[in-house]
Amino acid sequence: MSSRTNPDPNPNKPSVVLKDLTIDNITENVHRINSQTPDPRLRYVMERLVAHLHDFARETRLSTDEWMKGIEFLTEVGKKCTDVRQEFILLSDTLGLSLLVDSLTHPTPPNSTEGTVLGPFHTHTAPTTSLGESISNDSSGNPLLVLCTVRSTNGTPLQDVKIDVWETDSKGAYDVQYEDGRAADGRGVLRSDEEGKFWFKAIVPVPYQIPDDGPVGRMLGVLGRHAWRPSHVHFLFEKKGFETLITALYLRDDPYETSDAVFGVKESLIVSLEDADEQTREKYGVEEGCKVLKYDFVLVSEEETKKLRDEEARKAMERMGREGMMIINGLPVPDVD
Amino acid sequence: MSSRTNPDPNPNKPSVVLKDLTIDNITENVHRINSQTPDPRLRYVMERLVAHLHDFARETRLSTDEWMKGIEFLTEVGKKCTDVRQEFILLSDTLGLSLLVDSLTHPTPPNSTEGTVLGPFHTHTAPTTSLGESISNDSSGNPLLVLCTVRSTNGTPLQDVKIDVWETDSKGAYDVQYEDGRAADGRGVLRSDEEGKFWFKAIVPVPYQIPDDGPVGRMLGVLGRHAWRPSHVHFLFEKKGFETLITALYLRDDPYETSDAVFGVKESLIVSLEDADEQTREKYGVEEGCKVLKYDFVLVSEEETKKLRDEEARKAMERMGREGMMIINGLPVPDVD
């Protein structure tokens, strides 16, 4: 669709002439005026954005009334956003776009841990948590002991990985959703030990509804969809030289295991909880009845991820039959002469 | 892309199973969960919306960082909206989507007046204006006399057509952009006489910049685009039995004639102003030096427009190879069994 791949049939006319635009020629003309940007990546992103927006309108024969409803909806989504509520992220999540973008950005080879959606509830207020400490002050929750390891793809334990963990309280609310300005709860930042191990106390996660009192909740209602997410604990791993891993672990047999409102569940991230046996109870100082979540995470090197991302981007350009593109940091960019 | 045109390869599995979603299968799965809506038109619109959103991400390999910038941009656009400022309409206008949607909704046969973008400055506060009255109180503007007719496609003069007209002041600002809460100015509502004629006094329109102090203005800057619209006067025609005509007349040789920031100019809507001759000056009570704008508008019957819209929608479905669609009020809707 670019002037590069579809050369202008009349190269003698001025480069930007926007007159007599019709249903058929408007897209090419918007591409042409947007091509004035000196940023080739932006030029490509805008070209694809405009092409798909216009094709969407043409294929649906989108009416003025429908589009005004769309404008009003988007305006409401924007108005609903606050410092602690990001309704556009919710919209992106519920349309599957967040998971898709995450998957494109963080490709994972088969021998590593899969990523999933970050969601809107990660913060930078989590307290530093020593190994073995509890991240939850919610005494109504069912006690959970989380015992994990983190390694590289060749099996080497990774020490001093920074691990952000966060979960809801026993009622299904994240701390940032409290209206009384309480301190951070249900979250912590840990560091793995020399054997790549990290462990902490928490509560058994519960299903919860994404905030559905806004326009996105209304959209879900009109679509006949529920707003529930299956029980899960979020994990975010950072270590120099390794690709940041944003993931979560889900509880097996959760009622929403196969209908997550934000499309985050993957089979490889579903875990079955165990009961803490006597030895574990003594070793970690937990009571009888405490559940145990075990998982071995595998991080991928930045180098390997970059190679994979470049390969996938190159394949995508081939599938599109798109020529004259370079791949820079995994992103297709027109090869400017 | 629908389950209708691409039957589910494994029809025995439950209808909604959202697990292990990948870059390749997520779109079909989002379609499936959204198909729960009982509204077939919404189902089709959402299917096309999600397909294009996802293809946009796949084709650009949209990164998490880029999409976060997109989320922040959309949030700002929403926050910028007020009762008198609709930044999402500006965004739609500057991406050519508004013109496209208008063209789809209001197809015009060759023997009628073309439509163009409504823009965000139409209001319902315009005063009723008698034929010959002035719509402008701006004494700094160059006087203009507007002499028009309005007819049907078979040439019959149309009486009592409701005609909304609006334009900027001599500085390029619409009344709603004034911050001092002044009364409506530069707009009026007229009615055509028994010969289909209507005339009013105004000022010669000037080019103006669309509001560029918000995120859309910043976008235009990054794209190397200007924010100017060529000089024009807006017209909106309403008459029972006829399709509402939203259009505007542009001045020939305006510096922005071929680079309108919102893609509204059409050759058939460009007019050359004349000087008011003595006879005209006497007849309409205007001074020497007054300019005259003449135009003959042609409205299309609702019936003819509906037929055209249905035909165009049917052709679009054929081009897409999309089967099993009905056209209801010009809009494609899946033919539910």
XYZ file of C-alpha atoms in Angstrom:
674
model
C 0.000 0.000 0.000
C 2.966 2.344 0.336
C 4.141 4.539 -2.474
C 7.243 2.369 -2.416
C 5.557 -0.953 -3.173
C 2.787 0.607 -5.295
C 4.545 3.306 -7.288
C 2.481 6.393 -7.967
C 0.819 5.870 -11.380
C 1.293 9.557 -12.150
C 4.703 10.548 -10.797
C 4.596 14.018 -12.359
C 1.866 15.382 -10.147
C 2.857 17.125 -6.925
C 3.587 14.672 -4.129
C 0.744 15.839 -1.882
C -2.552 16.565 -3.638
C -5.589 15.992 -1.484
C -8.662 16.809 -3.504
C -11.593 14.819 -4.774
C -10.956 12.085 -2.266
C -13.304 9.138 -2.584
C -14.031 5.885 -0.759
C -11.453 4.274 -3.017
C -8.576 6.771 -3.166
C -8.580 8.337 0.282
C -6.315 5.742 1.908
C -3.470 6.219 -0.556
C -3.782 9.978 -0.139
C -3.645 9.871 3.647
C -0.549 7.658 3.337
C 0.970 10.262 1.054
C 0.454 13.210 3.400
C 1.618 11.168 6.425
C 4.765 10.154 4.506
C 6.124 13.619 5.201
C 7.347 12.403 8.596
C 11.123 11.989 8.764
C 10.680 8.931 11.046
C 10.510 5.819 8.829
C 9.169 3.541 11.583
C 6.352 5.996 12.326
C 5.647 6.231 8.605
C 5.188 2.463 8.403
C 3.084 2.239 11.591
C 0.819 5.087 10.406
C 0.481 3.531 6.954
C -0.680 0.213 8.411
C -2.905 1.959 10.994
C -4.672 4.093 8.397
C -4.977 1.176 5.957
C -6.657 -1.000 8.605
C -8.867 1.797 9.996
C -10.101 2.559 6.487
C -10.556 -1.087 5.527
C -12.522 -1.588 8.745
C -14.877 1.255 7.732
C -15.182 0.060 4.131
C -15.805 -3.583 5.049
C -18.447 -2.739 7.665
C -19.856 0.241 5.672
C -19.552 1.983 9.029
C -22.278 4.618 9.294
C -21.912 8.157 10.635
C -24.258 7.292 13.529
C -22.274 4.176 14.417
C -18.980 6.049 14.269
C -20.370 8.826 16.485
C -21.225 6.121 19.023
C -17.656 4.888 18.621
C -16.296 8.421 19.186
C -18.481 8.795 22.295
C -17.317 5.396 23.581
C -13.623 6.248 23.097
C -14.155 9.631 24.759
C -15.738 7.944 27.774
C -12.864 5.462 27.939
C -10.423 8.374 28.050
C -12.461 10.216 30.676
C -12.559 7.114 32.886
C -8.760 7.002 33.131
C -7.137 8.200 36.359
C -3.772 7.651 37.999
C -4.972 4.260 39.247
C -7.454 3.279 36.541
C -6.370 2.773 32.930
C -9.547 2.066 30.960
C -7.719 2.002 27.580
C -5.495 -0.812 28.871
C -8.669 -2.653 29.919
C -10.085 -2.100 26.433
C -6.882 -3.370 24.850
C -6.866 -6.348 27.229
C -10.484 -7.311 26.532
C -9.968 -7.125 22.756
C -6.989 -9.490 22.940
C -4.658 -6.767 21.693
C -2.526 -6.638 24.855
C -1.805 -10.355 24.787
C -0.987 -10.142 21.078
C 1.389 -7.184 21.500
C 3.067 -8.891 24.465
C 3.522 -12.067 22.433
C 5.024 -10.117 19.530
C 7.400 -8.184 21.811
C 8.454 -11.121 23.970
C 8.685 -14.241 21.785
C 9.727 -17.273 23.844
C 11.501 -20.392 22.602
C 9.867 -23.742 23.541
C 12.257 -24.458 26.445
C 11.394 -21.269 28.349
C 8.545 -19.856 30.439
C 5.734 -18.291 28.456
C 4.733 -14.697 29.129
C 1.262 -13.303 29.536
C -0.516 -9.951 29.988
C 0.917 -7.443 32.459
C -2.522 -6.053 33.299
C -3.086 -2.578 34.742
C -2.248 -3.348 38.381
C 1.528 -3.518 38.391
C 2.963 -0.640 40.453
C 6.349 0.619 41.519
C 5.299 0.865 45.169
C 5.897 -2.755 46.136
C 8.059 -3.175 49.254
C 11.342 -5.063 49.131
C 10.544 -8.516 50.482
C 13.087 -10.891 52.004
C 12.961 -14.553 51.017
C 10.362 -16.263 53.158
C 8.461 -13.096 54.072
C 4.767 -12.649 53.370
C 3.543 -10.261 50.687
C 0.003 -10.266 52.076
C -1.449 -8.754 55.248
C -4.892 -10.137 54.470
C -5.765 -12.450 57.376
C -8.965 -13.559 55.615
C -7.009 -15.228 52.814
C -6.067 -18.906 52.693
C -2.331 -19.177 53.391
C -0.098 -19.992 50.442
C 3.601 -20.782 50.286
C 5.226 -20.046 46.921
C 8.396 -22.066 46.195
C 10.107 -21.288 42.909
C 13.323 -21.427 40.983
C 14.558 -19.300 38.127
C 17.070 -20.553 35.588
C 18.417 -19.802 32.139
C 17.505 -21.979 29.123
C 20.639 -24.091 29.666
C 19.569 -24.877 33.222
C 21.938 -22.555 35.086
C 20.362 -21.166 38.273
C 20.063 -17.383 38.077
C 21.035 -15.458 41.193
C 19.887 -11.962 42.134
C 17.046 -11.822 39.635
C 14.665 -9.005 40.589
C 11.206 -10.554 40.918
C 8.059 -8.447 41.240
C 5.067 -10.435 42.491
C 1.518 -9.179 42.961
C -1.928 -10.586 43.623
C -5.367 -9.499 44.821
C -6.610 -9.749 48.391
C -9.043 -12.462 49.453
C -11.958 -10.382 48.097
C -10.376 -10.073 44.645
C -9.186 -6.450 44.938
C -5.682 -5.101 44.282
C -4.323 -2.608 46.801
C -4.467 0.237 44.262
C -8.216 -0.302 44.068
C -8.692 0.500 47.759
C -10.226 3.916 48.189
C -8.844 4.548 51.678
C -5.237 5.091 50.585
C -3.901 2.114 52.552
C -0.241 1.087 52.153
C 0.827 -1.337 49.419
C -0.368 -4.883 50.061
C -0.396 -8.128 48.109
C 2.852 -7.209 46.367
C 6.563 -7.491 46.900
C 9.950 -7.370 45.213
C 12.255 -10.346 45.839
C 15.736 -11.426 44.771
C 16.594 -15.019 43.924
C 19.374 -16.699 45.944
C 22.575 -18.307 44.651
C 20.677 -21.483 43.725
C 18.130 -19.472 41.724
C 15.526 -20.106 44.416
C 12.986 -17.646 45.744
C 10.094 -18.234 48.104
C 7.508 -16.146 49.858
C 4.255 -16.377 51.727
C 1.046 -15.116 50.163
C -2.625 -16.046 50.019
C -4.344 -18.430 47.623
C -5.458 -16.198 44.736
C -9.153 -15.889 43.953
C -11.016 -15.064 40.721
C -11.968 -11.429 40.316
C -13.783 -9.175 37.938
C -11.871 -6.572 35.994
C -13.324 -3.128 36.803
C -16.663 -3.243 34.981
C -18.297 -0.015 36.147
C -16.983 1.886 33.099
C -17.457 1.854 29.335
C -15.400 -1.341 28.890
C -17.644 -3.166 31.373
C -20.639 -1.938 29.408
C -19.055 -3.201 26.186
C -18.548 -6.633 27.721
C -22.215 -6.622 28.766
C -23.435 -5.796 25.262
C -21.184 -8.542 23.872
C -22.658 -11.107 26.279
C -19.283 -11.517 27.993
C -18.414 -11.757 31.683
C -15.672 -9.659 33.302
C -13.986 -12.431 35.323
C -10.338 -13.370 35.421
C -9.323 -16.765 36.777
C -7.278 -16.895 40.030
C -3.638 -16.035 39.426
C -0.437 -14.555 40.840
C 1.592 -12.117 38.703
C 5.376 -12.404 38.277
C 7.782 -10.016 36.556
C 11.441 -11.043 36.229
C 14.300 -8.657 35.495
C 17.965 -9.582 35.166
C 20.702 -7.904 33.156
C 21.373 -9.802 29.924
C 17.975 -11.523 30.032
C 14.687 -10.578 28.415
C 12.224 -9.232 30.968
C 9.614 -11.923 31.605
C 6.090 -10.724 32.402
C 3.962 -13.686 33.333
C 1.449 -15.116 35.809
C 0.541 -18.514 37.243
C -3.076 -19.672 37.156
C -4.814 -22.211 39.401
C -5.984 -25.423 37.742
C -9.770 -25.983 37.591
C -10.613 -22.353 38.195
C -14.162 -21.685 36.911
C -12.788 -19.059 34.491
C -9.799 -21.120 33.311
C -11.149 -21.246 29.738
C -12.935 -17.895 29.529
C -10.507 -15.303 30.956
C -11.895 -11.820 30.141
C -8.404 -10.673 29.094
C -7.157 -13.844 27.329
C -4.163 -14.413 29.617
C -4.296 -18.140 30.427
C -1.815 -20.592 28.932
C -1.718 -24.320 29.717
C 1.988 -24.091 30.628
C 1.180 -21.465 33.273
C -1.552 -23.452 35.043
C -0.491 -24.981 38.354
C -2.082 -27.393 40.830
C -1.594 -26.432 44.477
C -0.319 -29.003 46.964
C -0.863 -29.269 50.717
C 2.194 -28.316 52.760
C 3.612 -31.513 54.247
C 5.158 -31.616 57.722
C 8.718 -31.115 56.522
C 7.729 -28.094 54.428
C 5.683 -26.644 57.285
C 8.662 -26.857 59.614
C 11.192 -25.623 57.099
C 9.218 -22.549 56.041
C 7.287 -21.911 59.250
C 3.761 -22.329 57.866
C 0.697 -23.824 59.534
C -1.135 -27.010 58.662
C -3.619 -26.324 55.857
C -1.231 -24.001 54.057
C -1.185 -24.610 50.308
C 2.028 -24.768 48.289
C 2.593 -23.406 44.770
C 5.746 -24.694 43.056
C 7.101 -23.500 39.743
C 10.381 -23.454 37.856
C 10.792 -20.380 35.681
C 13.159 -20.215 32.716
C 14.403 -16.862 31.398
C 15.700 -16.310 27.881
C 18.781 -14.249 27.100
C 18.260 -10.873 25.457
C 20.381 -12.038 22.565
C 18.288 -15.140 21.912
C 15.058 -13.149 22.200
C 16.329 -10.482 19.834
C 17.247 -13.138 17.264
C 13.813 -14.746 17.578
C 12.038 -11.380 17.318
C 14.026 -10.456 14.203
C 13.276 -13.833 12.609
C 9.556 -13.540 13.331
C 9.415 -9.986 11.975
C 11.245 -11.058 8.817
C 8.821 -13.962 8.321
C 5.842 -11.605 8.797
C 7.173 -9.276 6.079
C 7.608 -12.268 3.768
C 4.040 -13.432 4.417
C 2.791 -9.923 3.587
C 4.886 -9.894 0.420
C 6.322 -6.656 1.717
C 9.670 -5.774 0.192
C 12.215 -3.086 0.971
C 11.948 -3.466 4.746
C 14.767 -3.620 7.276
C 14.318 -5.175 10.714
C 15.700 -2.865 13.401
C 15.405 -4.088 17.009
C 12.757 -6.539 15.862
C 10.669 -3.813 14.247
C 10.064 -3.532 10.493
C 11.207 -0.189 9.112
C 11.141 0.937 5.465
C 14.597 0.789 3.925
C 15.068 4.442 3.053
C 17.355 5.017 0.106
C -12.388 -14.715 9.290
C -15.759 -15.506 10.899
C -16.696 -18.928 12.112
C -19.314 -18.799 9.404
C -16.952 -18.382 6.447
C -14.122 -20.359 8.073
C -15.867 -23.240 9.817
C -14.291 -24.350 13.078
C -11.887 -27.206 12.222
C -12.866 -28.989 15.424
C -16.589 -28.477 15.915
C -16.794 -30.855 18.872
C -14.858 -28.693 21.295
C -16.794 -26.254 23.468
C -17.685 -23.068 21.628
C -15.640 -20.769 23.856
C -12.220 -22.059 24.903
C -9.665 -19.360 25.463
C -6.411 -20.967 26.459
C -2.986 -21.159 24.903
C -3.686 -18.193 22.701
C -0.869 -17.355 20.321
C -0.033 -14.680 17.777
C -1.764 -16.857 15.197
C -4.915 -18.114 16.937
C -5.910 -15.225 19.178
C -8.000 -13.388 16.585
C -10.296 -16.345 15.900
C -10.710 -16.855 19.633
C -11.616 -13.231 20.333
C -14.174 -13.482 17.491
C -15.578 -16.573 19.152
C -16.072 -15.005 22.591
C -17.492 -11.800 21.066
C -19.944 -13.883 19.009
C -21.966 -14.327 22.167
C -23.671 -11.002 21.491
C -27.278 -11.359 20.316
C -26.833 -8.327 17.996
C -25.678 -9.611 14.579
C -24.598 -6.176 13.301
C -22.453 -5.631 16.407
C -21.020 -9.116 15.964
C -19.915 -8.266 12.429
C -18.525 -4.834 13.363
C -16.560 -6.310 16.302
C -15.249 -9.152 14.138
C -13.891 -6.720 11.536
C -12.588 -4.342 14.238
C -10.683 -7.072 16.080
C -9.382 -8.584 12.834
C -7.973 -5.241 11.686
C -6.605 -4.261 15.117
C -4.801 -7.586 15.354
C -3.546 -7.505 11.757
C -2.245 -3.983 12.400
C -0.247 -5.279 15.387
C 1.008 -8.364 13.522
C 2.020 -6.440 10.391
C 3.880 -3.730 12.328
C 5.159 -6.162 15.021
C 3.861 -3.462 17.367
C 5.995 -3.418 20.503
C 4.769 -3.103 24.079
C 6.554 0.262 24.378
C 4.980 1.579 21.193
C 1.533 0.404 22.240
C 1.936 2.048 25.671
C 2.671 5.294 23.826
C -0.479 4.638 21.808
C -2.495 4.064 25.005
C -1.121 7.281 26.497
C -1.943 9.177 23.309
C -5.541 7.887 23.220
C -5.947 8.693 26.920
C -4.794 12.268 26.305
C -7.166 12.583 23.362
C -10.033 11.540 25.639
C -8.942 13.899 28.409
C -8.787 16.814 25.963
C -12.480 16.454 25.095
C -14.927 18.966 26.582
C -18.431 20.109 25.692
C -16.964 22.355 22.986
C -13.844 20.425 22.002
C -14.028 16.939 20.510
C -10.444 15.769 20.085
C -11.468 12.278 18.902
C -13.419 13.844 16.018
C -10.273 15.835 15.177
C -8.274 12.607 15.251
C -10.805 10.882 13.017
C -10.817 13.907 10.677
C -7.032 14.089 10.399
C -6.761 10.363 9.643
C -9.281 10.639 6.802
C -11.715 8.377 8.636
C -14.458 10.999 8.974
C -14.520 11.761 5.257
C -14.561 8.042 4.491
C -17.431 7.298 6.901
C -19.394 10.279 5.553
C -18.861 9.073 1.986
C -20.023 5.563 2.903
C -23.106 6.857 4.730
C -24.098 9.477 2.170
C -23.346 8.157 -1.319
C -24.273 10.716 -3.993
C -25.188 10.015 -7.625
C -23.244 12.022 -10.260
C -26.032 14.570 -10.830
C -26.138 15.738 -7.186
C -24.069 17.841 -4.795
C -21.207 16.013 -3.117
C -20.993 15.916 0.661
C -17.969 16.527 2.830
C -16.921 16.396 6.485
C -19.241 17.890 9.111
C -16.353 18.905 11.351
C -16.674 19.484 15.089
C -18.127 23.011 14.954
C -21.742 22.455 13.991
C -24.038 23.469 16.871
C -27.750 23.606 17.573
C -27.566 27.195 18.822
C -27.717 28.941 15.453
C -30.374 31.675 15.241
C -33.195 31.506 12.707
C -32.118 33.782 9.888
C -34.488 35.424 7.412
C -33.535 35.411 3.741
C -31.181 38.326 3.127
C -30.091 38.712 6.751
C -26.467 38.532 7.808
C -25.118 35.563 9.769
C -22.002 37.478 10.827
C -21.541 40.343 13.256
C -17.824 40.536 12.523
C -17.209 44.027 11.115
C -13.562 43.152 10.368
C -14.574 40.569 7.763
C -14.831 41.235 4.027
C -18.535 41.345 3.129
C -19.919 38.377 1.242
C -23.313 37.817 -0.344
C -24.295 34.154 -0.718
C -26.849 33.459 -3.486
C -27.945 29.843 -3.823
C -30.627 27.513 -5.069
C -31.564 24.046 -3.907
C -33.252 21.512 -6.189
C -33.953 17.825 -6.510
C -32.078 15.645 -9.001
C -34.840 16.168 -11.583
C -34.427 19.945 -11.348
C -37.503 20.742 -9.237
C -36.876 23.699 -6.907
C -37.182 22.601 -3.269
C -39.106 24.945 -0.977
C -38.777 25.151 2.810
C -35.530 23.190 3.009
C -33.927 23.790 6.412
C -30.406 25.062 5.755
C -27.796 25.361 8.506
C -24.845 27.538 7.522
C -21.739 28.249 9.584
C -18.321 29.801 9.119
C -15.447 31.233 11.153
C -14.951 34.898 11.945
C -12.375 37.004 10.126
C -9.635 35.649 12.434
C -10.487 32.012 11.640
C -12.299 31.193 14.906
C -15.766 29.653 15.295
C -18.031 31.212 17.924
C -17.850 28.095 20.122
C -14.098 28.647 20.372
C -14.551 32.053 22.048
C -13.780 31.843 25.719
C -15.938 34.794 26.775
C -19.276 33.008 26.272
C -20.466 35.433 23.571
C -23.744 34.723 21.722
C -23.768 32.549 18.592
C -22.142 34.246 15.609
C -21.167 33.222 12.104
C -24.067 30.789 11.888
C -27.715 30.762 10.953
C -30.636 28.559 9.967
C -32.479 29.535 6.791
C -35.409 28.223 4.773
C -35.467 28.173 0.972
C -38.280 30.064 -0.800
C -40.834 28.696 -3.295
C -38.260 28.922 -6.108
C -35.744 26.938 -4.079
C -33.678 30.090 -3.540
C -31.943 31.172 -0.363
C -29.544 34.034 0.218
C -27.775 35.608 3.136
C -24.991 37.980 4.034
C -21.785 36.716 5.578
C -18.063 37.395 5.447
C -15.506 35.986 3.039
C -14.203 32.852 4.769
C -10.529 32.623 5.699
C -8.209 29.653 6.189
C -7.822 28.497 9.757
C -5.946 25.967 11.794
C -7.811 23.142 13.437
C -7.161 23.284 17.207
C -3.561 22.119 17.409
C -2.779 22.693 21.097
C -3.707 19.090 21.962
C -2.438 15.584 21.210
C -3.801 15.643 17.626
C -1.866 18.823 16.907
C 1.235 17.139 18.296
C 0.596 14.121 16.061
C 0.375 16.376 13.002
C 3.673 17.971 14.031
C 5.444 14.617 14.316
C 4.029 13.634 10.922
C 5.375 16.813 9.330
C 1.823 17.983 8.573
C 0.268 21.421 8.965
C -3.069 21.981 10.725
C -4.654 24.339 8.178
C -8.024 24.066 6.511
C -8.718 26.061 3.340
C -11.340 28.846 3.489
C -14.872 27.455 3.394
C -18.496 27.908 4.423
C -20.414 24.917 5.843
C -23.919 23.950 4.672
C -26.275 21.325 6.070
C -29.559 20.665 4.230
C -32.552 18.898 5.745
C -35.855 18.220 4.000
C -38.355 15.416 4.585
C -38.010 12.715 1.943
C -34.462 13.800 1.050
C -31.124 12.567 2.301
C -29.511 15.069 4.664
C -26.678 16.782 2.791
C -23.650 17.804 4.850
C -21.298 19.790 2.687
C -19.160 22.928 2.388
C -18.014 25.313 -0.336
C -14.312 26.097 -0.689
C -12.677 29.161 -2.250
C -10.665 28.595 -5.415
C -6.902 29.222 -5.166
C -6.842 29.018 -1.393
C -3.258 28.203 -0.274
C -4.525 25.016 1.407
C -6.798 23.904 -1.447
C -4.745 20.761 -2.045
C -3.539 20.027 1.486
C -6.607 20.317 3.739
C -5.683 18.900 7.175
C -9.010 17.033 7.286
C -9.312 15.944 3.624
C -12.584 17.776 2.935
C -11.987 19.510 -0.420
C -13.644 18.293 -3.616
C -13.282 19.972 -7.003
C -17.080 20.164 -7.377
C -17.291 22.154 -4.142
C -14.693 24.795 -5.069
C -16.158 28.175 -6.044
C -14.732 31.398 -7.462
C -16.126 34.546 -5.865
C -17.459 37.360 -8.052
C -17.678 41.093 -7.380
C -21.212 42.311 -6.688
C -22.362 44.297 -9.751
C -24.561 47.376 -9.420
C -27.816 45.504 -9.968
C -26.918 42.949 -7.310
C -25.796 45.631 -4.878
C -29.119 47.421 -5.222
C -31.237 44.280 -5.106
C -29.623 42.828 -1.986
C -28.555 46.028 -0.302
C -24.810 45.403 -0.216
C -21.955 47.876 -0.647
C -19.463 48.146 -3.461
C -16.601 45.714 -2.894
C -18.909 43.021 -1.572
C -18.064 39.568 -2.949
C -20.701 37.162 -4.227
C -20.744 33.386 -3.817
C -23.202 31.562 -6.097
C -24.008 27.875 -5.963
C -26.790 25.532 -7.030
C -27.242 22.603 -4.654
C -28.935 19.345 -5.633
C -30.423 17.047 -2.987
C -31.020 13.338 -3.484
C -34.176 11.568 -2.353
C -33.892 9.256 0.636
C -35.146 6.429 -1.547
C -32.458 6.920 -4.194
C -29.738 7.231 -1.545
C -30.910 4.102 0.235
C -30.818 2.166 -3.051
C -27.313 3.431 -3.792
C -26.103 2.624 -0.276
C -27.509 -0.907 -0.486
C -25.896 -1.455 -3.882
C -22.515 -0.219 -2.665
C -22.689 -2.392 0.448
C -23.600 -5.445 -1.633
C -20.672 -4.775 -4.001
C -18.307 -4.424 -1.028
C -19.396 -7.823 0.333
C -18.822 -9.340 -3.134
C -15.331 -7.836 -3.344
C -14.536 -9.302 0.095
C -15.898 -12.685 -1.017
C -18.076 -12.512 2.054
C -21.128 -14.739 1.840
C -24.207 -15.100 4.013
C -24.674 -11.367 4.547
C -27.896 -9.386 4.367
C -27.932 -5.644 3.721
C -30.221 -3.884 6.223
C -30.496 -0.097 5.896
C -27.299 -0.108 3.878
C -25.397 -2.006 6.576
C -24.071 -5.546 6.141
C -25.431 -7.911 8.771
C -24.769 -11.664 9.051
C -27.759 -13.655 7.859
C -28.600 -15.517 11.060
C -30.199 -18.904 10.433
